[in-house]
């Protein structure tokens, strides 16, 4: 039995997750043993239980094999004190489930080559895997806060750190992913300035000695940001820390045409995972049936691959998505003249039909 916790969250989260659920229900009627249970997270958690990660949701997630998440955040929550903000629900569930390995593939579908903001020849055939460490770094480092200095001036501060075991375990994941791909791993850091990065580079290099077949390179994050738009196809797997990975994965998403196409997986040491689209809750278009559900549907494919080791089911979903793109169906974010514009619901139905 596949026990899946479904956490739609806020904004377009409910609409896109509903489409992914349709896909899972179709798989279930084909004999896959899927059990779905719903929970609140983000603003929805705050509204339901006064907490962006209600205890019931955390328990549900702990007891499930995998979690499917929509998105969190909304204007009405922006003025809440920080611990009550929707993003905290996301950060806490990542940390609470120990989901340290965040996989964000940037894949350009041939049908969408022209939707990219880069020239077609730069991105056609692009297939990068960004592996972002997800439970450490300046995101979680203590101490942090806003303090008053002796001279009376106020100061905001955060702490960046990475322990050896945190770097080691994510580096191993990176090298293992590279082994299954083109065997090239680029570790991204800021070792020319930050001690944390100097240490990161030292440990990644050490781990790399266990993977002699993988070609390891290192790149400073500023250069990596530039190379991603100059010549993105030079990358196979990018391994990086939490904050750099946050930024570079948003950048990489635009190479593919739309952030609405990108799924993600966040895994613990035993491949238990949380799966979510890379994009946010897009409150400006929520409730209008125009959001792109494909990133969420593709997140279900990643779930089948990584948590349940059902590669054939993953490919069936991915092929279904490819087919609707080939048929010319497009949501607004990937729409081009001559194509057929469809809404969120219709896109979900089309994927189910082509399964
Ligand atoms: C992401 C998001 C989150 C992050 C926010 C919403 C906390 O930007 O998943 O990339 O910074 O990790
Ligand atoms: Mg981000």
Short mmCIF file of C-alpha atoms and ligand atoms in Angstrom, two decimals:
data_model
loop_
_atom_site.label_atom_id
_atom_site.label_comp_id
_atom_site.label_asym_id
_atom_site.label_seq_id
_atom_site.Cartn_x
_atom_site.Cartn_y
_atom_site.Cartn_z
CA UNK A 1 0.00 0.00 0.00
CA UNK A 2 1.26 3.46 -0.92
CA UNK A 3 0.28 5.78 1.93
CA UNK A 4 0.30 9.32 0.58
CA UNK A 5 -0.42 12.47 2.59
CA UNK A 6 -1.98 15.18 0.42
CA UNK A 7 -1.39 18.76 1.57
CA UNK A 8 -2.88 21.21 -0.96
CA UNK A 9 -1.93 24.35 1.01
CA UNK A 10 -2.87 27.79 -0.29
CA UNK A 11 -3.60 29.76 -3.45
CA UNK A 12 -3.44 27.65 -6.59
CA UNK A 13 -2.28 24.75 -4.38
CA UNK A 14 -5.79 23.31 -4.11
CA UNK A 15 -6.43 23.49 -7.88
CA UNK A 16 -3.18 21.93 -9.02
CA UNK A 17 -3.23 19.22 -6.36
CA UNK A 18 -6.77 18.30 -7.42
CA UNK A 19 -5.40 17.51 -10.90
CA UNK A 20 -2.58 15.39 -9.49
CA UNK A 21 -5.13 13.55 -7.37
CA UNK A 22 -7.13 12.78 -10.53
CA UNK A 23 -4.00 11.21 -11.97
CA UNK A 24 -3.44 9.14 -8.82
CA UNK A 25 -7.07 8.03 -8.81
CA UNK A 26 -6.74 6.92 -12.42
CA UNK A 27 -3.66 4.90 -11.46
CA UNK A 28 -5.59 3.41 -8.57
CA UNK A 29 -8.43 2.26 -10.78
CA UNK A 30 -5.73 0.54 -12.85
CA UNK A 31 -4.76 -1.48 -9.78
CA UNK A 32 -2.12 0.62 -8.02
CA UNK A 33 -2.69 0.44 -4.25
CA UNK A 34 -2.85 4.12 -3.32
CA UNK A 35 -4.28 5.51 -0.10
CA UNK A 36 -4.74 9.28 0.14
CA UNK A 37 -5.24 11.29 3.29
CA UNK A 38 -5.60 15.08 3.40
CA UNK A 39 -4.07 17.62 5.75
CA UNK A 40 -3.68 21.39 6.12
CA UNK A 41 -0.44 23.28 5.75
CA UNK A 42 0.63 26.91 5.38
CA UNK A 43 -2.08 29.53 5.57
CA UNK A 44 -4.67 26.76 5.41
CA UNK A 45 -3.07 25.25 8.52
CA UNK A 46 -3.16 28.61 10.24
CA UNK A 47 -6.84 29.06 9.36
CA UNK A 48 -7.77 25.53 10.46
CA UNK A 49 -5.64 25.12 13.56
CA UNK A 50 -3.78 28.39 14.24
CA UNK A 51 -0.47 26.88 13.08
CA UNK A 52 1.14 26.70 9.60
CA UNK A 53 2.10 23.11 10.44
CA UNK A 54 -0.67 21.73 12.67
CA UNK A 55 0.32 18.79 14.87
CA UNK A 56 -2.20 16.59 13.04
CA UNK A 57 -0.52 17.38 9.71
CA UNK A 58 2.94 16.64 11.04
CA UNK A 59 1.72 13.33 12.44
CA UNK A 60 0.01 12.44 9.16
CA UNK A 61 3.23 13.23 7.26
CA UNK A 62 5.33 11.16 9.69
CA UNK A 63 3.02 8.18 9.24
CA UNK A 64 2.85 8.37 5.44
CA UNK A 65 5.32 6.97 2.90
CA UNK A 66 5.23 10.16 0.88
CA UNK A 67 3.74 13.63 0.94
CA UNK A 68 2.28 15.54 -2.01
CA UNK A 69 2.25 19.26 -1.37
CA UNK A 70 0.70 22.07 -3.44
CA UNK A 71 2.06 25.43 -2.37
CA UNK A 72 1.88 27.77 0.60
CA UNK A 73 1.46 31.52 1.04
CA UNK A 74 -1.08 34.27 0.53
CA UNK A 75 -1.36 38.04 0.92
CA UNK A 76 -3.63 37.73 3.95
CA UNK A 77 -0.84 36.01 5.91
CA UNK A 78 1.96 38.46 5.07
CA UNK A 79 1.50 40.51 8.21
CA UNK A 80 1.41 37.60 10.69
CA UNK A 81 4.33 37.24 13.11
CA UNK A 82 7.02 35.10 11.49
CA UNK A 83 6.35 31.78 13.31
CA UNK A 84 2.77 31.87 12.00
CA UNK A 85 3.64 32.58 8.36
CA UNK A 86 2.88 29.90 5.77
CA UNK A 87 6.56 29.46 4.76
CA UNK A 88 7.34 28.29 8.29
CA UNK A 89 5.04 25.31 7.74
CA UNK A 90 7.12 24.32 4.75
CA UNK A 91 10.47 24.82 6.47
CA UNK A 92 9.31 22.89 9.55
CA UNK A 93 7.98 19.91 7.62
CA UNK A 94 11.26 19.69 5.65
CA UNK A 95 13.28 19.81 8.85
CA UNK A 96 10.90 17.60 10.84
CA UNK A 97 11.00 14.82 8.24
CA UNK A 98 14.75 15.25 7.74
CA UNK A 99 14.32 15.84 4.01
CA UNK A 100 17.86 16.97 3.35
CA UNK A 101 18.14 16.11 -0.35
CA UNK A 102 16.10 18.34 -2.65
CA UNK A 103 16.06 17.29 -6.31
CA UNK A 104 15.04 19.97 -8.78
CA UNK A 105 15.35 18.80 -12.37
CA UNK A 106 15.44 21.40 -15.12
CA UNK A 107 14.33 19.60 -18.23
CA UNK A 108 13.44 21.26 -21.51
CA UNK A 109 10.65 19.52 -23.38
CA UNK A 110 11.14 19.75 -27.16
CA UNK A 111 7.57 21.09 -27.45
CA UNK A 112 8.43 24.03 -25.18
CA UNK A 113 11.84 25.02 -26.55
CA UNK A 114 10.41 28.29 -27.85
CA UNK A 115 8.78 29.14 -24.52
CA UNK A 116 12.18 29.65 -22.92
CA UNK A 117 13.51 33.17 -22.57
CA UNK A 118 16.82 31.88 -23.94
CA UNK A 119 17.62 31.14 -27.58
CA UNK A 120 16.35 27.68 -28.62
CA UNK A 121 19.83 26.40 -29.46
CA UNK A 122 21.05 27.21 -25.94
CA UNK A 123 18.33 25.18 -24.20
CA UNK A 124 17.18 22.54 -26.66
CA UNK A 125 17.84 19.12 -25.13
CA UNK A 126 18.73 20.64 -21.75
CA UNK A 127 18.60 18.20 -18.84
CA UNK A 128 20.12 19.42 -15.56
CA UNK A 129 19.56 18.01 -12.09
CA UNK A 130 19.99 20.49 -9.27
CA UNK A 131 20.55 18.86 -5.91
CA UNK A 132 19.96 21.39 -3.15
CA UNK A 133 20.74 20.62 0.48
CA UNK A 134 17.48 21.44 2.26
CA UNK A 135 17.73 21.24 6.05
CA UNK A 136 20.87 23.19 6.91
CA UNK A 137 22.77 26.35 6.01
CA UNK A 138 21.74 29.91 6.83
CA UNK A 139 18.08 28.81 6.60
CA UNK A 140 18.28 27.06 9.96
CA UNK A 141 21.50 28.36 11.53
CA UNK A 142 21.40 29.81 15.04
CA UNK A 143 21.76 32.41 16.41
CA UNK A 144 19.68 34.69 14.27
CA UNK A 145 17.50 37.68 14.89
CA UNK A 146 17.50 41.43 15.21
CA UNK A 147 19.60 42.85 18.06
CA UNK A 148 20.65 46.21 19.39
CA UNK A 149 24.39 46.87 19.42
CA UNK A 150 26.26 48.66 22.19
CA UNK A 151 26.20 51.89 20.20
CA UNK A 152 22.41 51.66 20.11
CA UNK A 153 22.16 50.74 16.42
CA UNK A 154 19.93 47.80 15.47
CA UNK A 155 21.35 44.93 13.46
CA UNK A 156 19.82 41.96 11.65
CA UNK A 157 21.89 38.76 11.66
CA UNK A 158 21.79 35.11 10.60
CA UNK A 159 24.27 32.27 10.91
CA UNK A 160 25.57 30.15 8.05
CA UNK A 161 27.03 26.77 8.93
CA UNK A 162 27.36 23.25 7.60
CA UNK A 163 28.51 20.30 9.63
CA UNK A 164 30.63 17.55 8.08
CA UNK A 165 27.87 14.94 8.28
CA UNK A 166 25.37 17.28 6.60
CA UNK A 167 27.75 17.86 3.69
CA UNK A 168 28.77 14.21 3.43
CA UNK A 169 25.28 12.75 3.20
CA UNK A 170 24.06 15.15 0.53
CA UNK A 171 27.33 14.79 -1.40
CA UNK A 172 26.82 11.01 -1.50
CA UNK A 173 23.33 11.54 -2.90
CA UNK A 174 24.80 13.87 -5.53
CA UNK A 175 27.47 11.42 -6.65
CA UNK A 176 24.97 8.56 -6.78
CA UNK A 177 22.64 10.64 -8.97
CA UNK A 178 25.57 11.56 -11.22
CA UNK A 179 26.46 7.86 -11.58
CA UNK A 180 23.03 7.27 -13.13
CA UNK A 181 23.38 10.21 -15.50
CA UNK A 182 26.35 11.64 -17.40
CA UNK A 183 28.70 11.22 -14.44
CA UNK A 184 29.50 14.91 -14.08
CA UNK A 185 28.98 16.71 -10.79
CA UNK A 186 29.53 20.43 -10.33
CA UNK A 187 29.62 21.54 -6.70
CA UNK A 188 28.65 25.19 -6.31
CA UNK A 189 29.89 27.30 -3.40
CA UNK A 190 31.47 30.63 -2.49
CA UNK A 191 34.75 29.23 -1.22
CA UNK A 192 36.66 32.37 -2.18
CA UNK A 193 34.83 34.28 0.57
CA UNK A 194 32.99 31.99 2.99
CA UNK A 195 34.58 29.56 5.47
CA UNK A 196 31.42 27.44 5.34
CA UNK A 197 31.99 27.04 1.60
CA UNK A 198 35.70 26.29 1.99
CA UNK A 199 34.75 23.44 4.28
CA UNK A 200 31.96 22.33 1.93
CA UNK A 201 34.46 22.09 -0.92
CA UNK A 202 36.93 20.12 1.21
CA UNK A 203 34.33 17.53 2.22
CA UNK A 204 32.76 17.19 -1.24
CA UNK A 205 36.23 16.62 -2.68
CA UNK A 206 36.89 13.94 -0.08
CA UNK A 207 33.59 12.15 -0.78
CA UNK A 208 34.36 12.40 -4.50
CA UNK A 209 37.35 10.09 -4.05
CA UNK A 210 34.87 7.26 -3.49
CA UNK A 211 33.35 7.91 -6.93
CA UNK A 212 36.30 7.83 -9.29
CA UNK A 213 34.04 7.52 -12.35
CA UNK A 214 32.36 10.85 -11.63
CA UNK A 215 34.06 13.97 -12.93
CA UNK A 216 33.88 16.48 -10.07
CA UNK A 217 34.23 20.19 -10.64
CA UNK A 218 33.74 23.22 -8.39
CA UNK A 219 32.29 26.58 -9.30
CA UNK A 220 31.65 29.80 -7.41
CA UNK A 221 27.98 30.62 -7.16
CA UNK A 222 28.22 33.95 -8.98
CA UNK A 223 29.89 32.27 -11.92
CA UNK A 224 27.36 29.43 -11.82
CA UNK A 225 24.52 31.95 -12.03
CA UNK A 226 26.17 33.40 -15.12
CA UNK A 227 27.01 30.05 -16.73
CA UNK A 228 23.40 28.89 -16.31
CA UNK A 229 22.24 31.54 -18.75
CA UNK A 230 25.38 31.57 -20.91
CA UNK A 231 25.83 27.86 -21.61
CA UNK A 232 23.47 25.79 -19.44
CA UNK A 233 24.14 22.53 -21.26
CA UNK A 234 27.62 22.33 -19.71
CA UNK A 235 25.96 21.08 -16.49
CA UNK A 236 24.83 17.57 -15.64
CA UNK A 237 24.31 17.52 -11.86
CA UNK A 238 24.71 20.65 -9.73
CA UNK A 239 25.26 20.05 -6.02
CA UNK A 240 24.87 23.01 -3.72
CA UNK A 241 23.78 24.28 -0.31
CA UNK A 242 20.37 25.48 0.77
CA UNK A 243 20.52 29.21 0.02
CA UNK A 244 22.50 28.96 -3.24
CA UNK A 245 20.23 26.12 -4.37
CA UNK A 246 17.14 28.19 -3.66
CA UNK A 247 18.36 30.93 -5.95
CA UNK A 248 19.93 28.83 -8.72
CA UNK A 249 16.92 26.53 -9.02
CA UNK A 250 14.60 29.47 -9.67
CA UNK A 251 17.02 30.70 -12.30
CA UNK A 252 17.29 27.27 -13.92
CA UNK A 253 13.51 26.93 -14.03
CA UNK A 254 13.25 29.78 -16.49
CA UNK A 255 15.55 27.96 -18.92
CA UNK A 256 12.76 25.45 -19.35
CA UNK A 257 10.11 27.97 -20.35
CA UNK A 258 8.03 28.12 -17.22
CA UNK A 259 8.42 27.43 -13.54
CA UNK A 260 4.97 25.87 -13.95
CA UNK A 261 6.60 22.80 -15.47
CA UNK A 262 9.08 21.93 -12.74
CA UNK A 263 8.51 19.21 -10.15
CA UNK A 264 10.67 18.55 -7.12
CA UNK A 265 11.45 15.82 -4.64
CA UNK A 266 12.76 16.28 -1.11
CA UNK A 267 14.12 13.03 0.29
CA UNK A 268 15.35 11.67 3.59
CA UNK A 269 17.99 8.96 3.97
CA UNK A 270 15.42 6.22 3.27
CA UNK A 271 13.80 7.80 0.21
CA UNK A 272 10.75 8.88 2.09
CA UNK A 273 9.84 12.07 0.34
CA UNK A 274 7.88 15.24 0.01
CA UNK A 275 6.94 16.12 -3.54
CA UNK A 276 5.92 19.57 -4.67
CA UNK A 277 6.02 21.83 -7.69
CA UNK A 278 8.95 24.29 -7.60
CA UNK A 279 6.60 27.23 -8.03
CA UNK A 280 4.68 29.07 -5.32
CA UNK A 281 1.01 29.58 -4.47
CA UNK A 282 0.47 32.37 -7.05
CA UNK A 283 -2.35 34.08 -5.11
CA UNK A 284 -2.85 36.52 -8.00
CA UNK A 285 -4.26 33.78 -10.23
CA UNK A 286 -5.78 31.50 -7.57
CA UNK A 287 -9.35 30.33 -8.10
CA UNK A 288 -9.41 31.24 -11.80
CA UNK A 289 -8.73 27.78 -13.21
CA UNK A 290 -5.73 29.01 -15.20
CA UNK A 291 -2.79 27.59 -13.22
CA UNK A 292 -0.50 24.98 -14.78
CA UNK A 293 -0.95 21.65 -12.97
CA UNK A 294 1.87 19.86 -14.84
CA UNK A 295 4.61 20.50 -12.26
CA UNK A 296 2.42 18.90 -9.60
CA UNK A 297 1.49 15.98 -11.83
CA UNK A 298 5.18 15.51 -12.67
CA UNK A 299 5.88 15.57 -8.92
CA UNK A 300 3.71 12.45 -8.63
CA UNK A 301 5.94 10.86 -11.28
CA UNK A 302 8.98 11.69 -9.17
CA UNK A 303 7.22 10.16 -6.16
CA UNK A 304 6.65 6.91 -8.03
CA UNK A 305 10.31 6.87 -9.07
CA UNK A 306 12.06 7.83 -5.83
CA UNK A 307 9.86 6.71 -2.94
CA UNK A 308 8.05 3.74 -4.46
CA UNK A 309 10.72 2.60 -6.97
CA UNK A 310 8.08 2.27 -9.68
CA UNK A 311 10.02 3.64 -12.64
CA UNK A 312 7.46 2.32 -15.13
CA UNK A 313 4.63 4.24 -13.45
CA UNK A 314 6.79 7.38 -13.35
CA UNK A 315 7.45 7.08 -17.06
CA UNK A 316 3.80 6.45 -17.80
CA UNK A 317 2.90 9.77 -16.16
CA UNK A 318 5.75 11.62 -17.87
CA UNK A 319 4.76 10.19 -21.24
CA UNK A 320 1.17 11.26 -20.68
CA UNK A 321 2.37 14.81 -20.01
CA UNK A 322 4.54 14.76 -23.12
CA UNK A 323 1.57 13.62 -25.16
CA UNK A 324 -0.72 16.47 -24.11
CA UNK A 325 2.05 18.91 -24.98
CA UNK A 326 2.43 17.22 -28.37
CA UNK A 327 -1.32 17.59 -28.85
CA UNK A 328 -0.79 21.35 -28.50
CA UNK A 329 -2.52 21.84 -25.16
CA UNK A 330 -1.11 24.75 -23.17
CA UNK A 331 -1.97 26.61 -20.00
CA UNK A 332 -1.44 30.38 -20.08
CA UNK A 333 2.12 30.33 -18.73
CA UNK A 334 3.38 28.19 -21.64
CA UNK A 335 0.93 29.40 -24.28
CA UNK A 336 2.15 30.28 -27.76
CA UNK A 337 0.20 31.31 -30.83
CA UNK A 338 -1.28 28.37 -32.70
CA UNK A 339 -1.65 26.24 -29.60
CA UNK A 340 -4.84 25.36 -27.77
CA UNK A 341 -5.21 27.29 -24.54
CA UNK A 342 -6.72 25.26 -21.71
CA UNK A 343 -7.39 25.78 -18.01
CA UNK A 344 -6.07 23.89 -15.03
CA UNK A 345 -8.95 21.42 -14.89
CA UNK A 346 -8.94 20.68 -18.61
CA UNK A 347 -5.19 20.12 -18.52
CA UNK A 348 -5.61 17.64 -15.67
CA UNK A 349 -8.35 15.82 -17.55
CA UNK A 350 -6.23 15.66 -20.69
CA UNK A 351 -3.33 14.08 -18.80
CA UNK A 352 -5.66 11.50 -17.26
CA UNK A 353 -7.04 10.71 -20.70
CA UNK A 354 -3.60 10.23 -22.22
CA UNK A 355 -2.43 7.99 -19.35
C1 LIG B 1 11.46 27.14 -2.33
C2 LIG B 1 10.84 28.36 -1.70
C3 LIG B 1 10.99 28.25 -0.19
C4 LIG B 1 12.46 28.23 0.13
C5 LIG B 1 10.28 29.36 0.62
C6 LIG B 1 8.81 29.45 0.26
C7 LIG B 1 10.45 29.17 2.09
O1 LIG B 1 11.40 29.50 -2.20
O2 LIG B 1 11.00 26.02 -2.05
O3 LIG B 1 12.39 27.30 -3.10
O4 LIG B 1 13.10 29.29 0.24
O5 LIG B 1 13.01 27.14 0.29
MG1 LIG B 2 12.77 29.19 -3.80
#
